PDB file of C-alpha atoms in Angstrom:
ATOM      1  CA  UNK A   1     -15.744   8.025   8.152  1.00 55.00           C
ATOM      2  CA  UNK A   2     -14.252   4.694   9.128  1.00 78.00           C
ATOM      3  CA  UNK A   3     -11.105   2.788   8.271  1.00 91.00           C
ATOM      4  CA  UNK A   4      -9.240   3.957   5.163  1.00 96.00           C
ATOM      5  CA  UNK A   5      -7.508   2.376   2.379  1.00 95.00           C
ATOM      6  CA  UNK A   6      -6.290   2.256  -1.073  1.00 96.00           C
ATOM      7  CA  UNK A   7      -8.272   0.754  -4.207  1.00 96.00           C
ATOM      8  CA  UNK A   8      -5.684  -0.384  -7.267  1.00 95.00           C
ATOM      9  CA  UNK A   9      -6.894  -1.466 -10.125  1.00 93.00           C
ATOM     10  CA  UNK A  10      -4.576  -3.893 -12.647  1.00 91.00           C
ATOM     11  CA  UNK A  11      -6.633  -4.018 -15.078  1.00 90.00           C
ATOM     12  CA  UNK A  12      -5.327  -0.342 -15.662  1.00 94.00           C
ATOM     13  CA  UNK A  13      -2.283   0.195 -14.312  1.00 95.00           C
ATOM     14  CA  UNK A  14       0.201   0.817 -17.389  1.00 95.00           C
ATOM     15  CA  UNK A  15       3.516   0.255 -15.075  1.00 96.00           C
ATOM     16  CA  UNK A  16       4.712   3.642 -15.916  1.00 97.00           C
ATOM     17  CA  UNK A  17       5.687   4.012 -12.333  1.00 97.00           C
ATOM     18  CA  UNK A  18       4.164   7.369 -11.835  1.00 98.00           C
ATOM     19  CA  UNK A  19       3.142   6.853  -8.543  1.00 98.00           C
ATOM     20  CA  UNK A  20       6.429   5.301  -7.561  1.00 98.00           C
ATOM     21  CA  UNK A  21       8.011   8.679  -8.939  1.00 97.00           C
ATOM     22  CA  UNK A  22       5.396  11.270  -6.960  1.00 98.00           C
ATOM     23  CA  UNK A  23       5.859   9.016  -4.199  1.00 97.00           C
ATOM     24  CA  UNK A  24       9.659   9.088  -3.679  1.00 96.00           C
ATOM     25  CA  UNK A  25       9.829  12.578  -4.607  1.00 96.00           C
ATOM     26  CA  UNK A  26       7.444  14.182  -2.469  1.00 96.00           C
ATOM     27  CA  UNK A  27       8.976  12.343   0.635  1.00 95.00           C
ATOM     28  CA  UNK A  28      12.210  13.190  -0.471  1.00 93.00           C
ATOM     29  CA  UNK A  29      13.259   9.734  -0.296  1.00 94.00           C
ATOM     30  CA  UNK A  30      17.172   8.427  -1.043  1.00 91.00           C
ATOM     31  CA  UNK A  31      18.058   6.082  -3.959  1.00 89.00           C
ATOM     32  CA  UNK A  32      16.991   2.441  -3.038  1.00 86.00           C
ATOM     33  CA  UNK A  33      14.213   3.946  -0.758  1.00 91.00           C
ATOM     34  CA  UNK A  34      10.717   3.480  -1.564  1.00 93.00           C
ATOM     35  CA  UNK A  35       6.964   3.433   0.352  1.00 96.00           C
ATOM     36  CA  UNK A  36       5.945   2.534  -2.828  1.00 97.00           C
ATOM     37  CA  UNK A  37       7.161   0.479  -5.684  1.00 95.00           C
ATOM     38  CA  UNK A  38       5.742  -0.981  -8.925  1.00 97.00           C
ATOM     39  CA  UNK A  39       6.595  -4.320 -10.225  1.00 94.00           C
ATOM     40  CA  UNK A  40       5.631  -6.315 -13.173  1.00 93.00           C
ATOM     41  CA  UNK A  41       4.711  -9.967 -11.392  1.00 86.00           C
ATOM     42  CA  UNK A  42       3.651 -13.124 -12.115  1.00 82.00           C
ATOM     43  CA  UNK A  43       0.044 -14.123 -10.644  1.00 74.00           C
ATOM     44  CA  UNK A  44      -0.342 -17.922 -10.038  1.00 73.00           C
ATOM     45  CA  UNK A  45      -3.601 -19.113 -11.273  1.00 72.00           C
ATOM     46  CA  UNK A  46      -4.362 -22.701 -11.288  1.00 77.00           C
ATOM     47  CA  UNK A  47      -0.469 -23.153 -11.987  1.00 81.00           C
ATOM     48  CA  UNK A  48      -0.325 -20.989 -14.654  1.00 81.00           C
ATOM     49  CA  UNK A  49       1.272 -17.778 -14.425  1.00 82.00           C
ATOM     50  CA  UNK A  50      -0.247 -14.695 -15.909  1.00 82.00           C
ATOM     51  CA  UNK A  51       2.096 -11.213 -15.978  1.00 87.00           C
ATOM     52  CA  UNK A  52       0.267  -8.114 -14.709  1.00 89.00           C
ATOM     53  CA  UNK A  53       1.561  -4.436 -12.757  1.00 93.00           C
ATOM     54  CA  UNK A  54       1.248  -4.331  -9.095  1.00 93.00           C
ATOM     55  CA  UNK A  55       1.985  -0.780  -7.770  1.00 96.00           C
ATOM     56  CA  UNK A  56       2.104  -1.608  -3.679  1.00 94.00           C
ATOM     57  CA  UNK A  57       2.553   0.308  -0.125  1.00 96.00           C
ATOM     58  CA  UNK A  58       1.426  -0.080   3.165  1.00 96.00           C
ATOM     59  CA  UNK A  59      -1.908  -1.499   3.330  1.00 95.00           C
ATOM     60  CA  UNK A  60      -2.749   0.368   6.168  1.00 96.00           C
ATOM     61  CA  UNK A  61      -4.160  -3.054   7.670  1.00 94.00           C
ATOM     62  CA  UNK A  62      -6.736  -3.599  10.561  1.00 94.00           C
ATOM     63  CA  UNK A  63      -4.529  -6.125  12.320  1.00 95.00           C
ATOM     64  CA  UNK A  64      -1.372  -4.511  11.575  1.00 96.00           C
ATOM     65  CA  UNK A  65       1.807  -6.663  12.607  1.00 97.00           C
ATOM     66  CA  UNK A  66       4.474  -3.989  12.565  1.00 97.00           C
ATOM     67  CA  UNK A  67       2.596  -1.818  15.221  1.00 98.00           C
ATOM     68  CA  UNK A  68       2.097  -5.223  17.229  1.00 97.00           C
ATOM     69  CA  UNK A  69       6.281  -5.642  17.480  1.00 98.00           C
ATOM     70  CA  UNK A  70       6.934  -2.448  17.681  1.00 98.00           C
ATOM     71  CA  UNK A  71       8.353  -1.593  21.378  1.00 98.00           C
ATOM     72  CA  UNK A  72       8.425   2.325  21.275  1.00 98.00           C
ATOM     73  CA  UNK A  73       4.897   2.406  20.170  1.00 97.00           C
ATOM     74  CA  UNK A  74       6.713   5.190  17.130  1.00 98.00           C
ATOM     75  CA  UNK A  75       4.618   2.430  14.710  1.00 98.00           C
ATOM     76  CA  UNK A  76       0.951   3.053  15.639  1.00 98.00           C
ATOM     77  CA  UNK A  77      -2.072   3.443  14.278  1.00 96.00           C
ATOM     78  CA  UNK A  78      -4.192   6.837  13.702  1.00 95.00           C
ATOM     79  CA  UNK A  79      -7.416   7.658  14.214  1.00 92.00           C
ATOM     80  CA  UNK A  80      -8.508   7.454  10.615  1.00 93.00           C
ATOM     81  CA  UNK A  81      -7.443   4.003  11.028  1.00 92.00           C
ATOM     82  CA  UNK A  82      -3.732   4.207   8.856  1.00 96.00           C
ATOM     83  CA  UNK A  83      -0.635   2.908  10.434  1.00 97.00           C
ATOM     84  CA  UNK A  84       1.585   5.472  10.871  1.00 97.00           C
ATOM     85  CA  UNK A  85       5.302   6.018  12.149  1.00 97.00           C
ATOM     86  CA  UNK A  86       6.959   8.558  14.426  1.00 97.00           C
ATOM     87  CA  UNK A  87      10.424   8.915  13.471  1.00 96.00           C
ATOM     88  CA  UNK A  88      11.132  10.632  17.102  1.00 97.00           C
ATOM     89  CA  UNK A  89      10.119   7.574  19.307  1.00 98.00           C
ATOM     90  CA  UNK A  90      12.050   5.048  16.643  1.00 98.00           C
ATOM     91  CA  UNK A  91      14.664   3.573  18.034  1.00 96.00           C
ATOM     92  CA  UNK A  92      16.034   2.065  14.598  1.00 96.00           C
ATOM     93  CA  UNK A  93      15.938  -1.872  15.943  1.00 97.00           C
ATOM     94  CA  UNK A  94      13.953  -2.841  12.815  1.00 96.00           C
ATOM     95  CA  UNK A  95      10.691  -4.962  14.346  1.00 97.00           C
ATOM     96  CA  UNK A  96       8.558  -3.618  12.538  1.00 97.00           C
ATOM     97  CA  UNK A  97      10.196  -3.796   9.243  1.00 96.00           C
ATOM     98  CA  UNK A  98      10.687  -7.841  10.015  1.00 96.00           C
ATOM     99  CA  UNK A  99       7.066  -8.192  10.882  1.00 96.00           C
ATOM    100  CA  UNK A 100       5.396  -6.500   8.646  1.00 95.00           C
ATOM    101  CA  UNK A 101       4.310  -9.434   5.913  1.00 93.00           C
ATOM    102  CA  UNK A 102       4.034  -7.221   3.098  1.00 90.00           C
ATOM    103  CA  UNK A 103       7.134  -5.841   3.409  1.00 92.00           C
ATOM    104  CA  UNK A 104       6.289  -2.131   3.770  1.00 94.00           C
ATOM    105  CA  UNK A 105       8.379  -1.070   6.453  1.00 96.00           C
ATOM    106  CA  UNK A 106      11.881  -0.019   4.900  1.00 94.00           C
ATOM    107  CA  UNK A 107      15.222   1.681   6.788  1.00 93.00           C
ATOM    108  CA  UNK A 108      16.361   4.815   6.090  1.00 93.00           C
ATOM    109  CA  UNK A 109      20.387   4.913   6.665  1.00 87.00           C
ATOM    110  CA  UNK A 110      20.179   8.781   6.583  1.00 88.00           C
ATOM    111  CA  UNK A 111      17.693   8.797   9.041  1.00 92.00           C
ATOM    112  CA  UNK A 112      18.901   5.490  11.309  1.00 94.00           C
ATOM    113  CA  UNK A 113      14.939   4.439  11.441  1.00 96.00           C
ATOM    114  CA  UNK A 114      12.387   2.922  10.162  1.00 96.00           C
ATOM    115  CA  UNK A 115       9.932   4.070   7.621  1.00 96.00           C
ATOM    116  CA  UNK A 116       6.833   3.825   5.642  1.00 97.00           C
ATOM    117  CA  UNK A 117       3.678   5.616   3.697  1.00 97.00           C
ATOM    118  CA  UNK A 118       1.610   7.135   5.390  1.00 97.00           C
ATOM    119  CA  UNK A 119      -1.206   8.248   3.175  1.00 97.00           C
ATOM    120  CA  UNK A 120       0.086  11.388   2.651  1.00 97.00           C
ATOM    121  CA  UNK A 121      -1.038  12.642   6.266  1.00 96.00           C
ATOM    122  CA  UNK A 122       0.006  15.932   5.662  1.00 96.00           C
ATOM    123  CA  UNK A 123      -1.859  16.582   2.248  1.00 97.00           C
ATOM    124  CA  UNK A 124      -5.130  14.322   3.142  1.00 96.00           C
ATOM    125  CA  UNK A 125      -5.201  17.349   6.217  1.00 96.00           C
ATOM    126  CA  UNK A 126      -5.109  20.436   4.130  1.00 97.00           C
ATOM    127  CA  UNK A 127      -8.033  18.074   1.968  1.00 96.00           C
ATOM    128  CA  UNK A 128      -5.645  16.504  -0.902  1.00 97.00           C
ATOM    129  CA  UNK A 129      -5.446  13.054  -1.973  1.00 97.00           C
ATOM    130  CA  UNK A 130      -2.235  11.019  -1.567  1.00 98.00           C
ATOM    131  CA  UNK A 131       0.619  11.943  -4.056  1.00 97.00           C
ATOM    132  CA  UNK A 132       0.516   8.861  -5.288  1.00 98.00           C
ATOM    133  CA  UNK A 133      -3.512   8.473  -6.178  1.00 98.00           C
ATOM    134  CA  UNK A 134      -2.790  12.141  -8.067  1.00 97.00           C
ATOM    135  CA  UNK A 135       0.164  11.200  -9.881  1.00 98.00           C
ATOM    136  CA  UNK A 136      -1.307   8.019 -11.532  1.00 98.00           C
ATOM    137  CA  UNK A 137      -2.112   8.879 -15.367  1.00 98.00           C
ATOM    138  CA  UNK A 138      -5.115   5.896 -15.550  1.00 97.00           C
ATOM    139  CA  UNK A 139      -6.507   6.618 -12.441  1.00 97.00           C
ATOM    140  CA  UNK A 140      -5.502   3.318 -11.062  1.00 97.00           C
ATOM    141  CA  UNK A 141      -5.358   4.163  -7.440  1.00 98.00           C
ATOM    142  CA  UNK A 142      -7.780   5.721  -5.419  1.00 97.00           C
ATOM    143  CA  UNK A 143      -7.875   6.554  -1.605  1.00 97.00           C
ATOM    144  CA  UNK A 144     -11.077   6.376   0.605  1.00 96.00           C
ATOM    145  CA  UNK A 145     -13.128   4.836   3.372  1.00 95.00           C
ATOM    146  CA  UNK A 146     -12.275   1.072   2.777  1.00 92.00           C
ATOM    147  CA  UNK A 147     -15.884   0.066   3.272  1.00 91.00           C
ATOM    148  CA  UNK A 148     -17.351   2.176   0.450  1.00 94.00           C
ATOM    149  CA  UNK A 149     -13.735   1.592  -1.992  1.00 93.00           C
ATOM    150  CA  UNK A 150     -14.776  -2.260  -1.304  1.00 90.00           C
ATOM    151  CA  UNK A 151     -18.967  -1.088  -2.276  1.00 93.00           C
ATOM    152  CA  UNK A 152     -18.074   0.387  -5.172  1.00 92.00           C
ATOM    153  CA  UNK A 153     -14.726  -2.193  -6.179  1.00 88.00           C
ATOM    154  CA  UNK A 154     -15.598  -5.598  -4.897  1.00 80.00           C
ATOM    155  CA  UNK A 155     -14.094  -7.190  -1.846  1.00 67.00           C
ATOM    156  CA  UNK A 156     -10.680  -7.077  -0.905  1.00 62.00           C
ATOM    157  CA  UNK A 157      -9.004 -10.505  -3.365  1.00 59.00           C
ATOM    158  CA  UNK A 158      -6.325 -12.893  -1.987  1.00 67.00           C
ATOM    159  CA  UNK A 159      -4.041 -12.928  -4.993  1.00 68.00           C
ATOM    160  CA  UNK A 160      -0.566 -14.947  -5.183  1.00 65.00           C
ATOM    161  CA  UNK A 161       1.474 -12.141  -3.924  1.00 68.00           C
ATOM    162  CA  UNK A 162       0.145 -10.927  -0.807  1.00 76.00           C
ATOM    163  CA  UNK A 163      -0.237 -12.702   2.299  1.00 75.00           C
ATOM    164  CA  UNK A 164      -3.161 -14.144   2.841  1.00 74.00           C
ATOM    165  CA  UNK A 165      -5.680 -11.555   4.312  1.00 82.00           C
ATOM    166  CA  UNK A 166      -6.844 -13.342   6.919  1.00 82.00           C
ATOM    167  CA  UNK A 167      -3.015 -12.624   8.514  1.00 86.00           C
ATOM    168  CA  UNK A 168      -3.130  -8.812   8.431  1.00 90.00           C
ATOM    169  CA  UNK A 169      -6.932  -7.256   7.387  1.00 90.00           C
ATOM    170  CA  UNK A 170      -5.601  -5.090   5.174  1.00 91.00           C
ATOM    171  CA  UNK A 171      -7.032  -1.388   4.078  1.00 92.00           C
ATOM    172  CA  UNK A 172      -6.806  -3.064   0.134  1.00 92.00           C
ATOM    173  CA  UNK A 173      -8.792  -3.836  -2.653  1.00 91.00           C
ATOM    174  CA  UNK A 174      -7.453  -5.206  -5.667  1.00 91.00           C
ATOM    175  CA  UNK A 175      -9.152  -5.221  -9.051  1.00 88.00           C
ATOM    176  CA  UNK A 176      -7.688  -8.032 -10.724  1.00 82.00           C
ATOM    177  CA  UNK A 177      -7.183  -8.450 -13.973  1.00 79.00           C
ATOM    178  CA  UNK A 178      -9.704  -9.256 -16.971  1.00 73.00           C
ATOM    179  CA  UNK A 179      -7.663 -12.531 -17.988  1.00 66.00           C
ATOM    180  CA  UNK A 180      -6.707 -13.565 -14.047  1.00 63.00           C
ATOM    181  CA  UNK A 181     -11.080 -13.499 -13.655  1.00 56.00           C
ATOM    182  CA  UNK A 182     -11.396 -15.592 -16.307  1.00 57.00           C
ATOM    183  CA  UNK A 183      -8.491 -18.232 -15.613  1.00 54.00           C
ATOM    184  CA  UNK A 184     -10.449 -18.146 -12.268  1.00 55.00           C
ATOM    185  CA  UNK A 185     -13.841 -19.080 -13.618  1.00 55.00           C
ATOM    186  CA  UNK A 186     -14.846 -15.007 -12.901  1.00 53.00           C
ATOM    187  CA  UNK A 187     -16.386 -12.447 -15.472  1.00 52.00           C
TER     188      UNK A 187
END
């Protein structure tokens, strides 16, 4: 198996936050702590905005900038390829949380580190999917290899959000939705 990823698709995603919910819950995360969140945004297409749900974590990239600043080497990457974080070699100074472009990285200030998703590590090893994947009522996230999520999905787009994914390589692919296709000339 090689690098793995999440799939989202917003063409399904209802908003409900379900996946937020399963998410904060299971890593018994405090109130204005997330490693995932859902938002209702605006997608820029051809200067036009068009409203969808974007339900977003770590994106586990190739290239990932956190574990590049990181000085303790506590943000690292796995050998399933995730980005992961050891809250025992954190010292708290936050480098990772500024250089991380997505804006994954988050401080606990019960904890005095950093912190992030991490797949559900724990679960994916006793064979589970991540909380969030099995908490979402439409089936709008999945979990998997990144090169067979991006056979069976499409490639990885560049929507209005994100960095560009040139910056980062990220462990994504995005299913955009029916009317954001069209206003960009797709199916």
């Amino acid at each position: 198996m090689g690098r793995l990823g999440f799939y989202f698709n917003m063409n399904t995603c209802l908003g409900c936050g379900a996946c937020q919910v399963a998410c904060k819950d299971y890593h018994d995360l405090r109130p204005g702590e997330f490693f995932r969140r859902v938002d209702t945004i605006a997608v820029n297409v051809d200067g036009k905005s068009i409203y969808a749900h974007y339900s977003g974590t770590c994106n586990h990239c190739e290239d990932p900038k956190c574990v590049q600043a990181c000085p303790t080497g506590a943000m690292h990457k796995a050998a399933d390829g995730t980005v992961v974080h050891d809250d025992n070699l954190c010292m708290g100074c936050g480098s990772c949380m500024w250089n991380c472009p997505n804006g994954a990285v988050s401080f606990s200030l019960t904890k005095g580190v950093t912190q992030k998703c991490n797949a559900c590590a724990e679960l994916r090893e006793r064979g589970y999917e991540p909380n969030c994947v099995g908490a979402c009522p439409t089936r709008s996230l999945k979990f998997g290899d990144i090169d067979e999520l991006k056979k069976e999905f499409g490639a990885t787009d560049d929507i209005s959000i994100l960095p560009v994914s040139d910056v980062t390589d990220p462990s994504l692919v995005v299913k955009l939705p029916k009317n954001i296709e069209q206003a960009k000339g797709g199916k």
